[in-house]
PDB file of C-alpha atoms in Angstrom:
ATOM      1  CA  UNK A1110     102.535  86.417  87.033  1.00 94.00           C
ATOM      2  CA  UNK A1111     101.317  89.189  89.054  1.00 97.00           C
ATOM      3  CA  UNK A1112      98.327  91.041  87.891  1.00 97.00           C
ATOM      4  CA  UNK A1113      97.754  94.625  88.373  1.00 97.00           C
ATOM      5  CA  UNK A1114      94.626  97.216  88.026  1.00 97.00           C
ATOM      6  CA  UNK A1115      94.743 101.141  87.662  1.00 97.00           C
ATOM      7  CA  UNK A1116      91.163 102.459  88.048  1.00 97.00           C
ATOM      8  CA  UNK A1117      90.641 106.201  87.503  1.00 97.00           C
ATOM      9  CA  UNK A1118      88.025 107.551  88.827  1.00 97.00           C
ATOM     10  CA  UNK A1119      86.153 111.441  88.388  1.00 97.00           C
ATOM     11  CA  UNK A1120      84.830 112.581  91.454  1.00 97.00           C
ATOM     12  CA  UNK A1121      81.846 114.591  91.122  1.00 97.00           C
ATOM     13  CA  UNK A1122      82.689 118.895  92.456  1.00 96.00           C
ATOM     14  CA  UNK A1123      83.593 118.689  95.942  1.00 95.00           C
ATOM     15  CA  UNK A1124      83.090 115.466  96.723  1.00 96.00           C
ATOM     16  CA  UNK A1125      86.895 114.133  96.157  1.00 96.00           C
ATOM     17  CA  UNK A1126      87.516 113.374 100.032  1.00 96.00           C
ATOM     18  CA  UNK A1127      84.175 111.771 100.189  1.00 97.00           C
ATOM     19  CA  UNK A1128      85.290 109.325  97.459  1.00 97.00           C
ATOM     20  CA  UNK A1129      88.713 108.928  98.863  1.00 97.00           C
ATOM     21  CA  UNK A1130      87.481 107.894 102.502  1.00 97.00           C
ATOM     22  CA  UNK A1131      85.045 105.459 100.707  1.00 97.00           C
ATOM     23  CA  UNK A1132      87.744 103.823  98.397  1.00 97.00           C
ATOM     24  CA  UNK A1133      89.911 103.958 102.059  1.00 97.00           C
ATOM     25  CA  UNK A1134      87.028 102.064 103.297  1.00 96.00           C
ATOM     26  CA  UNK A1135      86.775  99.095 100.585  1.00 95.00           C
ATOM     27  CA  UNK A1136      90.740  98.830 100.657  1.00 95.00           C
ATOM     28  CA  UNK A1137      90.467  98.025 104.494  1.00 96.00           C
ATOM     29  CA  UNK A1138      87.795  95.170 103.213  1.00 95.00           C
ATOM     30  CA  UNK A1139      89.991  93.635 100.641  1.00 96.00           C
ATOM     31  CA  UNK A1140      93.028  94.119 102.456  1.00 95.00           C
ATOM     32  CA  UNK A1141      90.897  92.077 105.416  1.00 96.00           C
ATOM     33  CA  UNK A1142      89.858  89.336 103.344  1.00 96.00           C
ATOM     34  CA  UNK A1143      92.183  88.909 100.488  1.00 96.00           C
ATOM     35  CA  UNK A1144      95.653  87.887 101.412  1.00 96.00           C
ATOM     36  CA  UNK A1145      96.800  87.893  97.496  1.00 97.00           C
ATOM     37  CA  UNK A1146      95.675  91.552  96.651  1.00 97.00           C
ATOM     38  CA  UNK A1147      99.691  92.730  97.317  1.00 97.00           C
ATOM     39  CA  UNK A1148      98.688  96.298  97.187  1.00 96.00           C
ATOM     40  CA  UNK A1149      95.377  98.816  97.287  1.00 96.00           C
ATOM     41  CA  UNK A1150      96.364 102.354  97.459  1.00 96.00           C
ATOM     42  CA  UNK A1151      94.514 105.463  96.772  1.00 97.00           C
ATOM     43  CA  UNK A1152      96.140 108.485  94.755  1.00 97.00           C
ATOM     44  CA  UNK A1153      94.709 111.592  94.247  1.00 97.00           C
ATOM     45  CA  UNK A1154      95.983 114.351  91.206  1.00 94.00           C
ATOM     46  CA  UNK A1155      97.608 117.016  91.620  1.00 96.00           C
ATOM     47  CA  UNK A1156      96.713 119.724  89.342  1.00 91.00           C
ATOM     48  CA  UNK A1157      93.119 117.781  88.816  1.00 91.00           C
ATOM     49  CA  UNK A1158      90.753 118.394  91.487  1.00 89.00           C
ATOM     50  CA  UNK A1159      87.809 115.197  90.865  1.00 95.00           C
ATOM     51  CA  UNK A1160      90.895 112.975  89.806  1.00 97.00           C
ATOM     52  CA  UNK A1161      91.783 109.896  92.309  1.00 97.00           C
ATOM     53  CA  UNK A1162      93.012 107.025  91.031  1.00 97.00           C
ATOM     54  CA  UNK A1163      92.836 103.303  92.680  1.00 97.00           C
ATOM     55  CA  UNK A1164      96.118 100.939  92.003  1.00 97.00           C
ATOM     56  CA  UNK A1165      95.816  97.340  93.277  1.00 97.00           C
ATOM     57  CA  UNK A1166      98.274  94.243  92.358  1.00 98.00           C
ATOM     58  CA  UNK A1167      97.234  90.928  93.053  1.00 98.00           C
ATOM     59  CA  UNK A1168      99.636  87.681  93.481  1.00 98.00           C
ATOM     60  CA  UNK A1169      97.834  86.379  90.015  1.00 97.00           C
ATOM     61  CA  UNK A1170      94.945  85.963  87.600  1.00 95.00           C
ATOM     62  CA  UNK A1171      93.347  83.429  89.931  1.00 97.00           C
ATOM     63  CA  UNK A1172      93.883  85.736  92.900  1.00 97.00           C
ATOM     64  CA  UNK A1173      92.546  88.965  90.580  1.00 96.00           C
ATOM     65  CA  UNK A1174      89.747  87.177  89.905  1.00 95.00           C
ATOM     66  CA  UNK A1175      88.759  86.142  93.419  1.00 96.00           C
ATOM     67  CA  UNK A1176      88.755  89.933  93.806  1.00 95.00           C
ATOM     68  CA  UNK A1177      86.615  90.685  90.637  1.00 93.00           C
ATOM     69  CA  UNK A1178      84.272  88.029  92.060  1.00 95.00           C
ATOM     70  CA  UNK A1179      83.672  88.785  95.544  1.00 96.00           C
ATOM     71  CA  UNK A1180      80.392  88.383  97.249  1.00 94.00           C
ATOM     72  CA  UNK A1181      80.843  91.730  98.730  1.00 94.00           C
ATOM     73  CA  UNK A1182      81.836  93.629  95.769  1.00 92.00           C
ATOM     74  CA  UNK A1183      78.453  95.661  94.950  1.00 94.00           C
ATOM     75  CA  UNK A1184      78.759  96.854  98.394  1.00 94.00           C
ATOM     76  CA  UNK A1185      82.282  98.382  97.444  1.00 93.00           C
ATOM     77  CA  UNK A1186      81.112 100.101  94.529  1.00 95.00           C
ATOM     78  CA  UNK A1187      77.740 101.146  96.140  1.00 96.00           C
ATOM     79  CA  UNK A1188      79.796 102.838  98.762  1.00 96.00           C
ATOM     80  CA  UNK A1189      81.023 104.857  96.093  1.00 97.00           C
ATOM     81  CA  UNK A1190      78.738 105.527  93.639  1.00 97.00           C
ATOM     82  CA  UNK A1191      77.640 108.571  95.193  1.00 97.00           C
ATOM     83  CA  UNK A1192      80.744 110.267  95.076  1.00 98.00           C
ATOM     84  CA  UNK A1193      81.714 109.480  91.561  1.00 97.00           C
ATOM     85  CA  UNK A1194      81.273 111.711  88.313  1.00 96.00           C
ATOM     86  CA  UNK A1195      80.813 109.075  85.772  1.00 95.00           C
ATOM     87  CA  UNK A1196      82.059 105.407  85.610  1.00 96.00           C
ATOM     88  CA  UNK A1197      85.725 104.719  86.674  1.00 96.00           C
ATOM     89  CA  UNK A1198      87.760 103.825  84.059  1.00 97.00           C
ATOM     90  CA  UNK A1199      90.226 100.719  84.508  1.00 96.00           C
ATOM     91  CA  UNK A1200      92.803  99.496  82.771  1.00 97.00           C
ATOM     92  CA  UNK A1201      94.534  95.551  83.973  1.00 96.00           C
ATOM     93  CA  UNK A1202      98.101  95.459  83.128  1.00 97.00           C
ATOM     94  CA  UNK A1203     101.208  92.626  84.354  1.00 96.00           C
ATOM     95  CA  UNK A1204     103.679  93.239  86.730  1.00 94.00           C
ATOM     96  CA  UNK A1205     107.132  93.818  84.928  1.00 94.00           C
ATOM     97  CA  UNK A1206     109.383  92.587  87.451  1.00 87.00           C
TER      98      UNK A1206
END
């Protein structure tokens, strides 16, 4: 069953296209090194300035968890940190096909 992951993320003021270019940045890593990760797209608010939000479906648990687990996953979030207001918030959810 295909797994999928909405992360919502605050930018801090004036820093939303800094955050989006760095999220742009990490999905050109995953989409580079993890052939089950089906989609990574960036979408930003409208109406909500900091808002962007990160959706990403994987083929399955195993293949969301090779994602979760990747050796360069504190790179990807330290490439954002500086841009965010706060921690993301994510929420996992299956693929209703």
């Amino acid at each position: 069953m295909k797994i999928g992951v909405i992360a919502s993320f605050k930018a801090q003021p004036g820093q939303r296209a800094q955050l989006v270019a760095a999220l742009q940045e990490n999905i050109a890593v995953v989409r580079a090194n993890e052939p089950d990760c089906l989609r990574c797209d960036v979408f930003t608010s409208i109406g909500h300035d900091e808002q962007v939000s990160l959706v990403e479906i994987y083929a399955s648990e195993a293949a969301f968890e090779a994602h979760r687990t990747a050796p360069y996953g504190a790179e990807l979030f330290a490439r954002v940190k500086p841009y965010m207001g706060g921690m993301p918030v994510a929420d996992r959810f299956h693929v209703v096909e």
